[in-house]
Amino acid sequence: MNCIVFENVSKNFDGKNVLNALSFYAKQGEMLAIMGPSGCGKTTILNLILGFLKPDSGKISAPKKASVVFQEDRLFEEFSALSNVESVIPARQNKEHCADILNALGLEDLKKPVCKLSGGMKRRVAIARALAAEADFYVLDEPFKGLDEDTKDEVIAFVKERLAGKTVIIVTHQRDEAEKLNARLLLLDKNGTIIE
């Protein structure tokens, strides 16, 4: 069963055609990596999947409940790393696994306000928050940017393990990230046309 489907989807902004009759799918439990040059419509695709934008034509099918890592961290700056991650867990649910996820991503001082953390640490908190949420699918928009190579490899390995069997759409500029995640690649040209 296909989880996310684009059927001849087109989107224009101020008369400029960003996506033109784009069709692709992501199967249930599959990780799909979208790559392409800046301006080819990658983030537009994510916004359409998430329902932030409506297509001008075509049809999109996607589950309702998503967990997202945005390009910006979008954290509660005065809250601790742990509180940020716990914020996506319903009050009635056990939150013990939140600290485990943060620790697995190399974060140990979980009580410090995130405004006092480095950029790379904030990025890992944003990833941890998305991984902690129970969702129908996961959207990761350049999730590993700002991480040094060693840290990035460790985070990729954990994300791959944690999201195994989940439906994941990831936007990346690095082919090796897609390969390390064992993601199927959707490669777009500068006009938003699929070339691979």
CSV table of C-alpha atoms in Angstrom, one decimal:
chain,number,residue,atom,x,y,z
A,1,MET,CA,0.0,0.0,0.0
A,2,ASN,CA,1.3,3.4,-0.9
A,3,CYS,CA,1.4,5.8,2.1
A,4,ILE,CA,2.2,9.1,0.3
A,5,VAL,CA,1.2,9.7,-3.4
A,6,PHE,CA,1.6,12.6,-5.7
A,7,GLU,CA,-0.4,12.4,-8.9
A,8,ASN,CA,0.4,15.1,-11.6
A,9,VAL,CA,0.9,17.7,-8.9
A,10,SER,CA,1.6,21.3,-10.1
A,11,LYS,CA,2.4,24.4,-8.0
A,12,ASN,CA,3.0,28.0,-9.1
A,13,PHE,CA,4.2,31.0,-7.2
A,14,ASP,CA,3.6,34.4,-8.7
A,15,GLY,CA,3.3,32.9,-12.1
A,16,LYS,CA,6.5,30.9,-11.8
A,17,ASN,CA,6.0,27.1,-12.2
A,18,VAL,CA,7.8,25.3,-9.4
A,19,LEU,CA,6.3,21.9,-9.8
A,20,ASN,CA,4.8,20.7,-13.1
A,21,ALA,CA,2.7,17.5,-13.2
A,22,LEU,CA,5.0,15.8,-10.6
A,23,SER,CA,4.1,12.1,-9.8
A,24,PHE,CA,5.8,9.9,-7.2
A,25,TYR,CA,5.1,7.7,-4.2
A,26,ALA,CA,6.5,6.6,-0.9
A,27,LYS,CA,5.4,3.2,0.3
A,28,GLN,CA,4.3,2.4,3.8
A,29,GLY,CA,7.5,1.8,5.9
A,30,GLU,CA,9.8,3.3,3.2
A,31,MET,CA,12.4,6.0,3.5
A,32,LEU,CA,12.5,8.3,0.5
A,33,ALA,CA,15.3,10.8,0.1
A,34,ILE,CA,14.5,13.9,-2.2
A,35,MET,CA,17.6,15.6,-3.7
A,36,GLY,CA,18.1,18.4,-6.2
A,37,PRO,CA,19.5,21.8,-6.6
A,38,SER,CA,18.3,24.8,-4.6
A,39,GLY,CA,15.0,26.2,-5.9
A,40,CYS,CA,13.9,22.9,-7.6
A,41,GLY,CA,10.9,22.6,-5.2
A,42,LYS,CA,12.0,20.2,-2.5
A,43,THR,CA,10.6,22.3,0.4
A,44,THR,CA,7.5,23.0,-1.6
A,45,ILE,CA,7.0,19.2,-1.9
A,46,LEU,CA,7.3,18.9,1.9
A,47,ASN,CA,4.9,21.8,2.5
A,48,LEU,CA,2.4,20.1,0.1
A,49,ILE,CA,2.7,16.8,1.9
A,50,LEU,CA,2.2,18.4,5.3
A,51,GLY,CA,-0.8,20.4,4.0
A,52,PHE,CA,0.8,23.8,4.5
A,53,LEU,CA,0.2,24.5,0.8
A,54,LYS,CA,-2.4,23.3,-1.6
A,55,PRO,CA,-1.6,22.1,-5.1
A,56,ASP,CA,-2.8,24.2,-8.1
A,57,SER,CA,-3.7,20.9,-9.8
A,58,GLY,CA,-3.2,17.2,-9.2
A,59,LYS,CA,-3.9,15.0,-6.2
A,60,ILE,CA,-1.9,14.3,-3.0
A,61,SER,CA,-2.6,11.5,-0.6
A,62,ALA,CA,-0.9,11.4,2.7
A,63,PRO,CA,-1.7,10.4,6.3
A,64,LYS,CA,-2.7,13.1,8.7
A,65,LYS,CA,-0.2,12.7,11.6
A,66,ALA,CA,3.3,13.8,10.8
A,67,SER,CA,6.4,14.5,12.9
A,68,VAL,CA,8.8,17.0,11.4
A,69,VAL,CA,12.4,18.2,11.6
A,70,PHE,CA,12.2,21.7,9.9
A,71,GLN,CA,15.3,23.4,8.3
A,72,GLU,CA,15.1,25.7,11.4
A,73,ASP,CA,15.3,24.1,14.8
A,74,ARG,CA,12.0,25.7,16.0
A,75,LEU,CA,12.8,25.0,19.7
A,76,PHE,CA,11.4,26.6,22.9
A,77,GLU,CA,14.7,28.4,23.6
A,78,GLU,CA,14.1,28.9,27.4
A,79,PHE,CA,13.0,25.3,27.9
A,80,SER,CA,15.5,22.5,28.6
A,81,ALA,CA,16.4,19.9,26.0
A,82,LEU,CA,14.3,17.4,27.9
A,83,SER,CA,11.3,19.7,28.1
A,84,ASN,CA,11.5,20.4,24.4
A,85,VAL,CA,11.3,16.7,23.6
A,86,GLU,CA,8.7,15.9,26.2
A,87,SER,CA,6.5,18.6,24.6
A,88,VAL,CA,5.5,16.3,21.8
A,89,ILE,CA,4.4,13.5,24.2
A,90,PRO,CA,0.8,13.5,25.4
A,91,ALA,CA,0.5,14.0,29.1
A,92,ARG,CA,-1.0,10.5,29.7
A,93,GLN,CA,2.0,8.8,28.0
A,94,ASN,CA,5.2,7.6,29.6
A,95,LYS,CA,8.0,10.2,28.9
A,96,GLU,CA,11.0,8.2,30.1
A,97,HIS,CA,12.2,7.3,26.6
A,98,CYS,CA,12.7,11.1,25.8
A,99,ALA,CA,15.9,11.2,27.9
A,100,ASP,CA,17.0,7.9,26.3
A,101,ILE,CA,16.7,9.4,22.8
A,102,LEU,CA,18.6,12.6,23.8
A,103,ASN,CA,21.4,10.5,25.4
A,104,ALA,CA,21.6,8.3,22.3
A,105,LEU,CA,22.2,11.4,20.3
A,106,GLY,CA,25.1,12.4,22.6
A,107,LEU,CA,23.3,15.0,24.7
A,108,GLU,CA,23.8,14.6,28.5
A,109,ASP,CA,23.0,18.0,30.1
A,110,LEU,CA,19.3,17.7,29.6
A,111,LYS,CA,18.2,20.4,32.1
A,112,LYS,CA,20.2,23.3,30.5
A,113,PRO,CA,18.0,25.8,28.5
A,114,VAL,CA,18.5,25.1,24.8
A,115,CYS,CA,19.4,28.8,24.3
A,116,LYS,CA,22.7,28.0,26.0
A,117,LEU,CA,23.5,25.0,23.7
A,118,SER,CA,25.6,25.0,20.6
A,119,GLY,CA,24.1,25.0,17.1
A,120,GLY,CA,24.9,21.3,16.6
A,121,MET,CA,23.4,20.4,20.0
A,122,LYS,CA,20.2,22.3,19.2
A,123,ARG,CA,19.9,20.4,15.9
A,124,ARG,CA,20.1,17.1,17.8
A,125,VAL,CA,17.4,18.3,20.2
A,126,ALA,CA,15.2,19.1,17.2
A,127,ILE,CA,15.9,15.6,15.8
A,128,ALA,CA,15.2,14.0,19.2
A,129,ARG,CA,11.9,15.8,19.4
A,130,ALA,CA,10.8,14.5,16.0
A,131,LEU,CA,11.9,11.0,16.8
A,132,ALA,CA,10.1,10.9,20.1
A,133,ALA,CA,6.7,11.7,18.6
A,134,GLU,CA,4.4,8.9,17.5
A,135,ALA,CA,3.3,9.7,13.9
A,136,ASP,CA,2.0,8.1,10.8
A,137,PHE,CA,5.1,9.4,8.9
A,138,TYR,CA,8.2,11.5,9.4
A,139,VAL,CA,9.4,14.5,7.4
A,140,LEU,CA,13.1,15.5,7.8
A,141,ASP,CA,14.1,18.7,6.0
A,142,GLU,CA,17.9,18.8,5.9
A,143,PRO,CA,18.0,17.3,9.4
A,144,PHE,CA,21.8,16.8,9.6
A,145,LYS,CA,23.0,20.3,8.6
A,146,GLY,CA,25.4,21.9,11.1
A,147,LEU,CA,26.7,18.6,12.5
A,148,ASP,CA,30.3,17.7,12.2
A,149,GLU,CA,31.1,14.5,10.3
A,150,ASP,CA,31.6,12.2,13.2
A,151,THR,CA,28.5,13.4,15.0
A,152,LYS,CA,26.5,13.2,11.8
A,153,ASP,CA,27.4,9.6,11.2
A,154,GLU,CA,26.3,8.7,14.8
A,155,VAL,CA,23.1,10.6,14.4
A,156,ILE,CA,22.3,9.1,11.0
A,157,ALA,CA,22.9,5.6,12.4
A,158,PHE,CA,20.5,6.3,15.3
A,159,VAL,CA,17.8,7.8,13.0
A,160,LYS,CA,18.1,4.8,10.7
A,161,GLU,CA,17.6,2.5,13.7
A,162,ARG,CA,14.9,4.5,15.3
A,163,LEU,CA,12.8,5.0,12.2
A,164,ALA,CA,13.2,1.5,10.7
A,165,GLY,CA,9.9,0.3,9.3
A,166,LYS,CA,8.4,3.9,9.4
A,167,THR,CA,7.4,6.0,6.4
A,168,VAL,CA,10.0,8.8,6.1
A,169,ILE,CA,10.5,11.6,3.6
A,170,ILE,CA,13.9,13.3,3.9
A,171,VAL,CA,15.3,16.2,2.0
A,172,THR,CA,19.1,16.3,1.7
A,173,HIS,CA,21.8,17.8,-0.5
A,174,GLN,CA,24.2,14.9,0.3
A,175,ARG,CA,23.9,11.7,-1.6
A,176,ASP,CA,26.0,9.9,1.1
A,177,GLU,CA,23.4,10.7,3.7
A,178,ALA,CA,20.7,9.0,1.6
A,179,GLU,CA,23.0,6.0,1.1
A,180,LYS,CA,23.8,5.7,4.8
A,181,LEU,CA,20.1,5.7,5.6
A,182,ASN,CA,19.4,3.1,2.8
A,183,ALA,CA,16.8,5.5,1.5
A,184,ARG,CA,15.4,5.3,-2.0
A,185,LEU,CA,16.5,8.3,-4.0
A,186,LEU,CA,14.2,10.8,-5.8
A,187,LEU,CA,16.5,13.1,-7.7
A,188,LEU,CA,15.1,16.3,-9.2
A,189,ASP,CA,16.6,18.7,-11.8
A,190,LYS,CA,16.5,22.5,-11.5
A,191,ASN,CA,13.0,22.5,-13.0
A,192,GLY,CA,11.6,20.1,-10.4
A,193,THR,CA,11.5,17.2,-12.9
A,194,ILE,CA,12.4,13.7,-11.7
A,195,ILE,CA,15.6,12.5,-13.3
A,196,GLU,CA,16.3,9.5,-11.1
